[in-house]
PDB file of C-alpha atoms in Angstrom:
ATOM      1  CA  MET E   1      -8.426  -5.574 -59.682  1.00 47.00           C
ATOM      2  CA  SER E   2      -6.764  -2.199 -59.828  1.00 50.00           C
ATOM      3  CA  VAL E   3      -3.401  -1.362 -58.272  1.00 45.00           C
ATOM      4  CA  LEU E   4      -5.026   0.896 -55.679  1.00 44.00           C
ATOM      5  CA  THR E   5      -7.395  -1.878 -54.665  1.00 49.00           C
ATOM      6  CA  THR E   6      -4.488  -4.302 -54.321  1.00 46.00           C
ATOM      7  CA  LEU E   7      -2.492  -1.868 -52.183  1.00 37.00           C
ATOM      8  CA  ALA E   8      -5.504  -1.249 -49.973  1.00 44.00           C
ATOM      9  CA  ALA E   9      -5.901  -4.973 -49.471  1.00 45.00           C
ATOM     10  CA  ILE E  10      -2.316  -5.574 -48.382  1.00 43.00           C
ATOM     11  CA  THR E  11      -1.910  -2.396 -46.303  1.00 43.00           C
ATOM     12  CA  PRO E  12      -2.774  -2.956 -42.610  1.00 45.00           C
ATOM     13  CA  ALA E  13      -5.676  -0.907 -41.371  1.00 46.00           C
ATOM     14  CA  ALA E  14      -4.874   2.030 -39.132  1.00 45.00           C
ATOM     15  CA  PRO E  15      -5.772   1.529 -35.485  1.00 51.00           C
ATOM     16  CA  THR E  16      -9.187   2.871 -34.557  1.00 53.00           C
ATOM     17  CA  ARG E  17      -8.562   3.179 -30.810  1.00 61.00           C
ATOM     18  CA  LEU E  18      -5.759   3.660 -28.328  1.00 62.00           C
ATOM     19  CA  ASP E  19      -3.755   0.584 -27.435  1.00 70.00           C
ATOM     20  CA  PRO E  20      -2.236   1.051 -23.938  1.00 71.00           C
ATOM     21  CA  ILE E  21       0.192  -1.828 -24.384  1.00 76.00           C
ATOM     22  CA  GLU E  22       1.434  -0.443 -27.684  1.00 77.00           C
ATOM     23  CA  LEU E  23       1.811   3.016 -26.139  1.00 73.00           C
ATOM     24  CA  PHE E  24       3.846   1.525 -23.303  1.00 73.00           C
ATOM     25  CA  MET E  25       6.088  -0.510 -25.621  1.00 77.00           C
ATOM     26  CA  GLN E  26       6.852   2.515 -27.805  1.00 76.00           C
ATOM     27  CA  ALA E  27       7.467   4.910 -24.917  1.00 74.00           C
ATOM     28  CA  ASP E  28      10.872   6.162 -23.830  1.00 77.00           C
ATOM     29  CA  ILE E  29      12.607   4.075 -21.143  1.00 84.00           C
ATOM     30  CA  VAL E  30      12.132   6.817 -18.537  1.00 83.00           C
ATOM     31  CA  VAL E  31       8.409   6.993 -19.251  1.00 82.00           C
ATOM     32  CA  GLN E  32       8.226   3.195 -19.063  1.00 86.00           C
ATOM     33  CA  ILE E  33       9.858   3.219 -15.631  1.00 89.00           C
ATOM     34  CA  VAL E  34       7.393   5.866 -14.453  1.00 88.00           C
ATOM     35  CA  ILE E  35       4.424   3.854 -15.730  1.00 87.00           C
ATOM     36  CA  ILE E  36       5.667   0.621 -14.142  1.00 91.00           C
ATOM     37  CA  GLY E  37       6.151   2.381 -10.800  1.00 92.00           C
ATOM     38  CA  LEU E  38       2.654   3.866 -10.934  1.00 92.00           C
ATOM     39  CA  ILE E  39       1.082   0.520 -11.847  1.00 92.00           C
ATOM     40  CA  LEU E  40       2.849  -1.172  -8.931  1.00 94.00           C
ATOM     41  CA  ALA E  41       1.659   1.608  -6.624  1.00 93.00           C
ATOM     42  CA  SER E  42      -1.894   1.159  -7.909  1.00 93.00           C
ATOM     43  CA  VAL E  43      -1.766  -2.596  -7.273  1.00 94.00           C
ATOM     44  CA  TRP E  44      -0.531  -1.991  -3.730  1.00 94.00           C
ATOM     45  CA  VAL E  45      -3.279   0.588  -3.177  1.00 94.00           C
ATOM     46  CA  TRP E  46      -5.989  -1.911  -4.114  1.00 94.00           C
ATOM     47  CA  ALA E  47      -4.330  -4.580  -1.961  1.00 95.00           C
ATOM     48  CA  ILE E  48      -4.495  -2.214   1.017  1.00 93.00           C
ATOM     49  CA  ILE E  49      -8.128  -1.326   0.280  1.00 93.00           C
ATOM     50  CA  PHE E  50      -9.308  -4.936   0.153  1.00 94.00           C
ATOM     51  CA  GLY E  51      -7.062  -6.081   3.007  1.00 93.00           C
ATOM     52  CA  PHE E  52      -8.133  -3.219   5.264  1.00 93.00           C
ATOM     53  CA  SER E  53     -11.827  -3.765   4.522  1.00 91.00           C
ATOM     54  CA  LEU E  54     -11.598  -7.467   5.363  1.00 92.00           C
ATOM     55  CA  ARG E  55      -9.578  -6.756   8.489  1.00 91.00           C
ATOM     56  CA  MET E  56     -12.042  -4.136   9.742  1.00 91.00           C
ATOM     57  CA  GLY E  57     -14.974  -6.469   9.131  1.00 91.00           C
ATOM     58  CA  ASN E  58     -13.330  -9.251  11.143  1.00 91.00           C
ATOM     59  CA  THR E  59     -12.329  -6.829  13.906  1.00 90.00           C
ATOM     60  CA  ARG E  60     -15.874  -5.490  14.235  1.00 91.00           C
ATOM     61  CA  ARG E  61     -17.277  -9.004  14.569  1.00 91.00           C
ATOM     62  CA  ARG E  62     -14.733  -9.945  17.233  1.00 89.00           C
ATOM     63  CA  CYS E  63     -15.377  -6.737  19.169  1.00 91.00           C
ATOM     64  CA  ASP E  64     -19.150  -7.204  18.955  1.00 91.00           C
ATOM     65  CA  ALA E  65     -18.849 -10.736  20.350  1.00 87.00           C
ATOM     66  CA  PHE E  66     -16.467  -9.673  23.121  1.00 87.00           C
ATOM     67  CA  GLU E  67     -18.488  -6.663  24.253  1.00 88.00           C
ATOM     68  CA  GLU E  68     -21.703  -8.664  24.346  1.00 88.00           C
ATOM     69  CA  GLU E  69     -20.021 -11.344  26.438  1.00 86.00           C
ATOM     70  CA  PHE E  70     -18.235  -8.785  28.608  1.00 85.00           C
ATOM     71  CA  TRP E  71     -21.482  -7.237  29.854  1.00 86.00           C
ATOM     72  CA  SER E  72     -23.172 -10.583  30.423  1.00 83.00           C
ATOM     73  CA  ASN E  73     -20.307 -12.547  32.011  1.00 76.00           C
ATOM     74  CA  ASP E  74     -19.108 -12.138  35.588  1.00 73.00           C
ATOM     75  CA  ASP E  75     -15.846 -14.006  34.988  1.00 73.00           C
ATOM     76  CA  VAL E  76     -13.814 -11.044  33.711  1.00 74.00           C
ATOM     77  CA  ASP E  77     -10.466 -12.806  34.104  1.00 73.00           C
ATOM     78  CA  SER E  78     -11.394 -15.499  31.577  1.00 73.00           C
ATOM     79  CA  LEU E  79     -12.441 -12.802  29.098  1.00 71.00           C
ATOM     80  CA  LEU E  80      -9.256 -10.808  29.455  1.00 73.00           C
ATOM     81  CA  ASP E  81      -6.681 -13.588  29.174  1.00 73.00           C
ATOM     82  CA  ALA E  82      -3.931 -13.209  26.577  1.00 61.00           C
ATOM     83  CA  ARG E  83      -5.623 -15.492  24.075  1.00 56.00           C
ATOM     84  CA  ARG E  84      -8.893 -13.558  24.103  1.00 61.00           C
ATOM     85  CA  ARG E  85      -7.148 -10.188  23.861  1.00 67.00           C
ATOM     86  CA  LYS E  86      -5.294 -11.167  20.688  1.00 71.00           C
ATOM     87  CA  ASP E  87      -6.529  -9.109  17.715  1.00 78.00           C
ATOM     88  CA  ASN E  88      -9.397  -7.699  19.788  1.00 87.00           C
ATOM     89  CA  PRO E  89      -9.162  -3.936  20.431  1.00 90.00           C
ATOM     90  CA  SER E  90     -12.166  -3.873  22.774  1.00 90.00           C
ATOM     91  CA  ALA E  91     -10.585  -6.533  24.968  1.00 88.00           C
ATOM     92  CA  ARG E  92      -7.307  -4.633  25.144  1.00 90.00           C
ATOM     93  CA  VAL E  93      -9.097  -1.391  26.064  1.00 91.00           C
ATOM     94  CA  ALA E  94     -11.013  -3.131  28.858  1.00 89.00           C
ATOM     95  CA  ALA E  95      -7.840  -4.869  30.035  1.00 88.00           C
ATOM     96  CA  ALA E  96      -6.002  -1.533  30.234  1.00 88.00           C
ATOM     97  CA  GLY E  97      -8.683   0.007  32.467  1.00 89.00           C
ATOM     98  CA  ILE E  98      -9.217  -3.024  34.690  1.00 87.00           C
ATOM     99  CA  GLY E  99      -5.483  -3.578  35.016  1.00 87.00           C
ATOM    100  CA  GLU E 100      -4.969  -0.001  36.225  1.00 86.00           C
ATOM    101  CA  PHE E 101      -7.879  -0.365  38.649  1.00 85.00           C
ATOM    102  CA  ARG E 102      -6.382  -3.535  40.147  1.00 84.00           C
ATOM    103  CA  ARG E 103      -2.962  -1.937  40.509  1.00 84.00           C
ATOM    104  CA  SER E 104      -4.535   1.037  42.297  1.00 78.00           C
ATOM    105  CA  HIS E 105      -6.592  -1.250  44.534  1.00 75.00           C
ATOM    106  CA  LYS E 106      -3.548  -3.327  45.384  1.00 78.00           C
ATOM    107  CA  ALA E 107      -1.628  -0.201  46.414  1.00 68.00           C
ATOM    108  CA  GLY E 108      -4.574   1.037  48.469  1.00 71.00           C
ATOM    109  CA  LEU E 109      -7.310   3.357  47.193  1.00 66.00           C
ATOM    110  CA  LYS E 110      -6.484   6.498  49.133  1.00 70.00           C
ATOM    111  CA  ASP E 111      -7.668   8.884  46.405  1.00 72.00           C
ATOM    112  CA  HIS E 112     -10.590   7.584  44.382  1.00 74.00           C
ATOM    113  CA  GLU E 113     -10.644  10.542  42.000  1.00 82.00           C
ATOM    114  CA  ALA E 114      -6.964  10.082  41.142  1.00 83.00           C
ATOM    115  CA  ALA E 115      -7.552   6.373  40.589  1.00 82.00           C
ATOM    116  CA  ARG E 116     -10.496   7.105  38.288  1.00 86.00           C
ATOM    117  CA  ALA E 117      -8.354   9.546  36.314  1.00 88.00           C
ATOM    118  CA  ARG E 118      -5.601   6.956  35.924  1.00 88.00           C
ATOM    119  CA  VAL E 119      -8.103   4.351  34.731  1.00 88.00           C
ATOM    120  CA  ALA E 120      -9.517   6.802  32.178  1.00 89.00           C
ATOM    121  CA  GLN E 121      -6.056   7.767  30.932  1.00 92.00           C
ATOM    122  CA  SER E 122      -5.052   4.115  30.586  1.00 91.00           C
ATOM    123  CA  MET E 123      -8.058   3.336  28.394  1.00 92.00           C
ATOM    124  CA  GLU E 124      -7.758   6.531  26.378  1.00 92.00           C
ATOM    125  CA  GLY E 125      -4.122   5.740  25.677  1.00 92.00           C
ATOM    126  CA  GLN E 126      -5.037   2.208  24.574  1.00 92.00           C
ATOM    127  CA  VAL E 127      -7.785   3.538  22.300  1.00 93.00           C
ATOM    128  CA  ALA E 128      -5.289   5.917  20.676  1.00 92.00           C
ATOM    129  CA  LEU E 129      -2.829   3.049  20.239  1.00 92.00           C
ATOM    130  CA  GLU E 130      -5.473   0.854  18.604  1.00 91.00           C
ATOM    131  CA  SER E 131      -6.452   3.675  16.241  1.00 91.00           C
ATOM    132  CA  ASP E 132      -2.829   4.270  15.262  1.00 90.00           C
ATOM    133  CA  LYS E 133      -2.402   0.570  14.490  1.00 89.00           C
ATOM    134  CA  MET E 134      -5.462   0.523  12.254  1.00 88.00           C
ATOM    135  CA  ALA E 135      -4.521   3.738  10.424  1.00 87.00           C
ATOM    136  CA  ASP E 136      -0.853   2.874   9.943  1.00 85.00           C
ATOM    137  CA  ARG E 137      -1.119   1.434   6.419  1.00 80.00           C
ATOM    138  CA  LEU E 138      -3.460   4.206   5.296  1.00 89.00           C
ATOM    139  CA  ASN E 139      -0.508   6.590   5.115  1.00 89.00           C
ATOM    140  CA  PHE E 140       0.542   4.859   1.903  1.00 92.00           C
ATOM    141  CA  LEU E 141      -2.834   5.729   0.349  1.00 92.00           C
ATOM    142  CA  ALA E 142      -2.349   9.381   1.251  1.00 92.00           C
ATOM    143  CA  THR E 143       1.160   9.334  -0.200  1.00 92.00           C
ATOM    144  CA  VAL E 144       0.048   7.778  -3.491  1.00 93.00           C
ATOM    145  CA  GLY E 145      -2.939  10.108  -3.727  1.00 92.00           C
ATOM    146  CA  SER E 146      -0.766  13.196  -3.423  1.00 92.00           C
ATOM    147  CA  VAL E 147       2.384  12.071  -5.252  1.00 93.00           C
ATOM    148  CA  ALA E 148       1.154   9.860  -8.118  1.00 92.00           C
ATOM    149  CA  PRO E 149      -0.218  12.740 -10.279  1.00 92.00           C
ATOM    150  CA  PHE E 150       3.120  14.540 -10.074  1.00 92.00           C
ATOM    151  CA  VAL E 151       5.036  11.366 -10.911  1.00 91.00           C
ATOM    152  CA  GLY E 152       2.783  10.909 -13.938  1.00 90.00           C
ATOM    153  CA  LEU E 153       3.328  14.550 -14.841  1.00 89.00           C
ATOM    154  CA  PHE E 154       7.069  13.991 -14.707  1.00 89.00           C
ATOM    155  CA  GLY E 155       6.682  11.157 -17.224  1.00 86.00           C
ATOM    156  CA  THR E 156       4.556  13.431 -19.397  1.00 85.00           C
ATOM    157  CA  VAL E 157       7.084  16.272 -19.343  1.00 86.00           C
ATOM    158  CA  TRP E 158       9.883  13.860 -20.165  1.00 84.00           C
ATOM    159  CA  GLY E 159       7.906  12.385 -23.061  1.00 81.00           C
ATOM    160  CA  ILE E 160       7.075  15.803 -24.485  1.00 82.00           C
ATOM    161  CA  MET E 161      10.724  16.844 -24.211  1.00 81.00           C
ATOM    162  CA  ASN E 162      11.619  13.699 -26.127  1.00 77.00           C
ATOM    163  CA  SER E 163       9.041  14.585 -28.777  1.00 75.00           C
ATOM    164  CA  PHE E 164      10.565  18.026 -29.269  1.00 76.00           C
ATOM    165  CA  PHE E 165      13.967  16.401 -29.516  1.00 75.00           C
ATOM    166  CA  GLN E 166      12.655  14.185 -32.320  1.00 69.00           C
ATOM    167  CA  ILE E 167      11.285  17.275 -34.081  1.00 71.00           C
ATOM    168  CA  GLY E 168      14.719  18.858 -34.021  1.00 70.00           C
ATOM    169  CA  LEU E 169      16.409  15.617 -35.025  1.00 69.00           C
ATOM    170  CA  GLN E 170      14.130  14.996 -38.018  1.00 66.00           C
ATOM    171  CA  GLU E 171      13.672  18.699 -38.814  1.00 65.00           C
ATOM    172  CA  ASN E 172      10.002  18.003 -39.238  1.00 61.00           C
ATOM    173  CA  SER E 173       7.325  19.574 -37.066  1.00 60.00           C
ATOM    174  CA  SER E 174       4.352  17.795 -38.615  1.00 65.00           C
ATOM    175  CA  LEU E 175       1.691  16.315 -36.354  1.00 62.00           C
ATOM    176  CA  ALA E 176       2.612  12.833 -37.515  1.00 63.00           C
ATOM    177  CA  VAL E 177       6.039  13.245 -35.915  1.00 62.00           C
ATOM    178  CA  VAL E 178       4.860  14.881 -32.687  1.00 67.00           C
ATOM    179  CA  ALA E 179       1.626  13.002 -31.988  1.00 69.00           C
ATOM    180  CA  PRO E 180       2.994   9.545 -31.032  1.00 68.00           C
ATOM    181  CA  GLY E 181       5.428  10.945 -28.487  1.00 70.00           C
ATOM    182  CA  ILE E 182       2.815  13.239 -26.954  1.00 77.00           C
ATOM    183  CA  ALA E 183       0.329  10.345 -26.743  1.00 77.00           C
ATOM    184  CA  GLU E 184       2.913   8.226 -24.918  1.00 77.00           C
ATOM    185  CA  ALA E 185       3.678  11.128 -22.601  1.00 78.00           C
ATOM    186  CA  LEU E 186       0.037  11.809 -21.746  1.00 84.00           C
ATOM    187  CA  PHE E 187      -0.422   8.094 -21.069  1.00 84.00           C
ATOM    188  CA  ALA E 188       1.873   8.526 -18.054  1.00 86.00           C
ATOM    189  CA  THR E 189      -0.403  11.250 -16.674  1.00 88.00           C
ATOM    190  CA  ALA E 190      -3.431   8.999 -17.184  1.00 89.00           C
ATOM    191  CA  ILE E 191      -1.756   6.187 -15.242  1.00 90.00           C
ATOM    192  CA  GLY E 192      -0.852   8.650 -12.483  1.00 91.00           C
ATOM    193  CA  LEU E 193      -4.487   9.671 -12.144  1.00 92.00           C
ATOM    194  CA  PHE E 194      -5.541   6.019 -12.319  1.00 91.00           C
ATOM    195  CA  ALA E 195      -3.386   5.357  -9.256  1.00 92.00           C
ATOM    196  CA  ALA E 196      -4.173   8.581  -7.394  1.00 93.00           C
ATOM    197  CA  ILE E 197      -7.965   8.815  -7.650  1.00 94.00           C
ATOM    198  CA  PRO E 198      -8.786   5.467  -5.949  1.00 94.00           C
ATOM    199  CA  ALA E 199      -6.094   6.165  -3.342  1.00 94.00           C
ATOM    200  CA  VAL E 200      -7.612   9.530  -2.383  1.00 94.00           C
ATOM    201  CA  ILE E 201     -11.169   8.178  -2.277  1.00 94.00           C
ATOM    202  CA  ALA E 202     -10.119   5.135  -0.261  1.00 94.00           C
ATOM    203  CA  TYR E 203      -8.023   7.193   2.149  1.00 94.00           C
ATOM    204  CA  ASN E 204     -10.922   9.510   2.936  1.00 94.00           C
ATOM    205  CA  ARG E 205     -13.395   6.638   3.267  1.00 94.00           C
ATOM    206  CA  LEU E 206     -11.155   4.369   5.340  1.00 93.00           C
ATOM    207  CA  SER E 207      -9.963   7.234   7.549  1.00 93.00           C
ATOM    208  CA  ASN E 208     -13.592   7.922   8.338  1.00 93.00           C
ATOM    209  CA  THR E 209     -13.988   4.226   9.173  1.00 92.00           C
ATOM    210  CA  VAL E 210     -11.039   4.386  11.580  1.00 93.00           C
ATOM    211  CA  ASN E 211     -12.440   7.530  13.216  1.00 93.00           C
ATOM    212  CA  GLY E 212     -15.794   5.833  13.656  1.00 93.00           C
ATOM    213  CA  PHE E 213     -14.179   2.768  15.181  1.00 93.00           C
ATOM    214  CA  GLU E 214     -12.134   4.967  17.505  1.00 93.00           C
ATOM    215  CA  SER E 215     -15.354   6.631  18.691  1.00 93.00           C
ATOM    216  CA  ARG E 216     -16.851   3.202  19.268  1.00 93.00           C
ATOM    217  CA  LEU E 217     -13.880   2.171  21.420  1.00 93.00           C
ATOM    218  CA  MET E 218     -14.138   5.429  23.352  1.00 94.00           C
ATOM    219  CA  ARG E 219     -17.805   4.770  24.106  1.00 93.00           C
ATOM    220  CA  PHE E 220     -17.002   1.249  25.242  1.00 92.00           C
ATOM    221  CA  GLY E 221     -14.186   2.612  27.409  1.00 91.00           C
ATOM    222  CA  ASP E 222     -16.571   5.135  28.976  1.00 91.00           C
ATOM    223  CA  ARG E 223     -18.948   2.349  29.927  1.00 91.00           C
ATOM    224  CA  VAL E 224     -16.125   0.315  31.448  1.00 89.00           C
ATOM    225  CA  HIS E 225     -14.925   3.400  33.323  1.00 89.00           C
ATOM    226  CA  ALA E 226     -18.421   3.977  34.688  1.00 89.00           C
ATOM    227  CA  GLN E 227     -18.594   0.375  35.898  1.00 86.00           C
ATOM    228  CA  ILE E 228     -15.189   0.660  37.550  1.00 84.00           C
ATOM    229  CA  SER E 229     -16.238   3.912  39.233  1.00 85.00           C
ATOM    230  CA  ARG E 230     -19.288   2.151  40.692  1.00 83.00           C
ATOM    231  CA  ASP E 231     -17.069  -0.630  41.962  1.00 77.00           C
ATOM    232  CA  MET E 232     -14.793   1.925  43.619  1.00 76.00           C
ATOM    233  CA  GLU E 233     -17.719   3.459  45.482  1.00 71.00           C
ATOM    234  CA  GLY E 234     -18.303   0.163  47.225  1.00 64.00           C
ATOM    235  CA  LEU E 235     -14.704  -0.096  48.491  1.00 59.00           C
TER     236      LEU E 235
END
């Protein structure tokens, strides 16, 4: 066996693909902090996506059951008790309108149009409140979607600056000196995009879901308002 063959046998083979873990371990401490922050943000983004999807599915089922029972049951008080209103936006919207109607009726319905307007405003305000509650956690998705690429870019700039510093320190501008640092730096940008892209897509999709659910509550509120208006005509 020749010397060259022996050296080839004992020399470890060069990597044939990128190793993210190795890139992270060799990166500068600042770049590592950036990557860790972006990974944590990405994990939280996916937690919000799955949690929100499950929550919306459960909320739709509860609202479907309540609305079906609401239009087929004459005992409104039993439907609108505190236990039934818990985690049920449709029930809270109906309770807001019926509660305003009862307060107006108790004080004496001298102006039916004013009473109808108050009932409508009460339900519209409750619908807006329910929508704000559902959309509250989506703000984090918007923040990550807009900020994560720039955070990754900061890690990239820092890594490239460190690479140029190594060039000056070693007085060697060969690609072998520059390439590892640049690869580590660009890895931060890749992680930033990895966090931002799902966040932007999810924010747009889930915001549309919230808008659709808000429209559904508005339609339900309109039907309740129409029923209350009919009841007022008989008083």
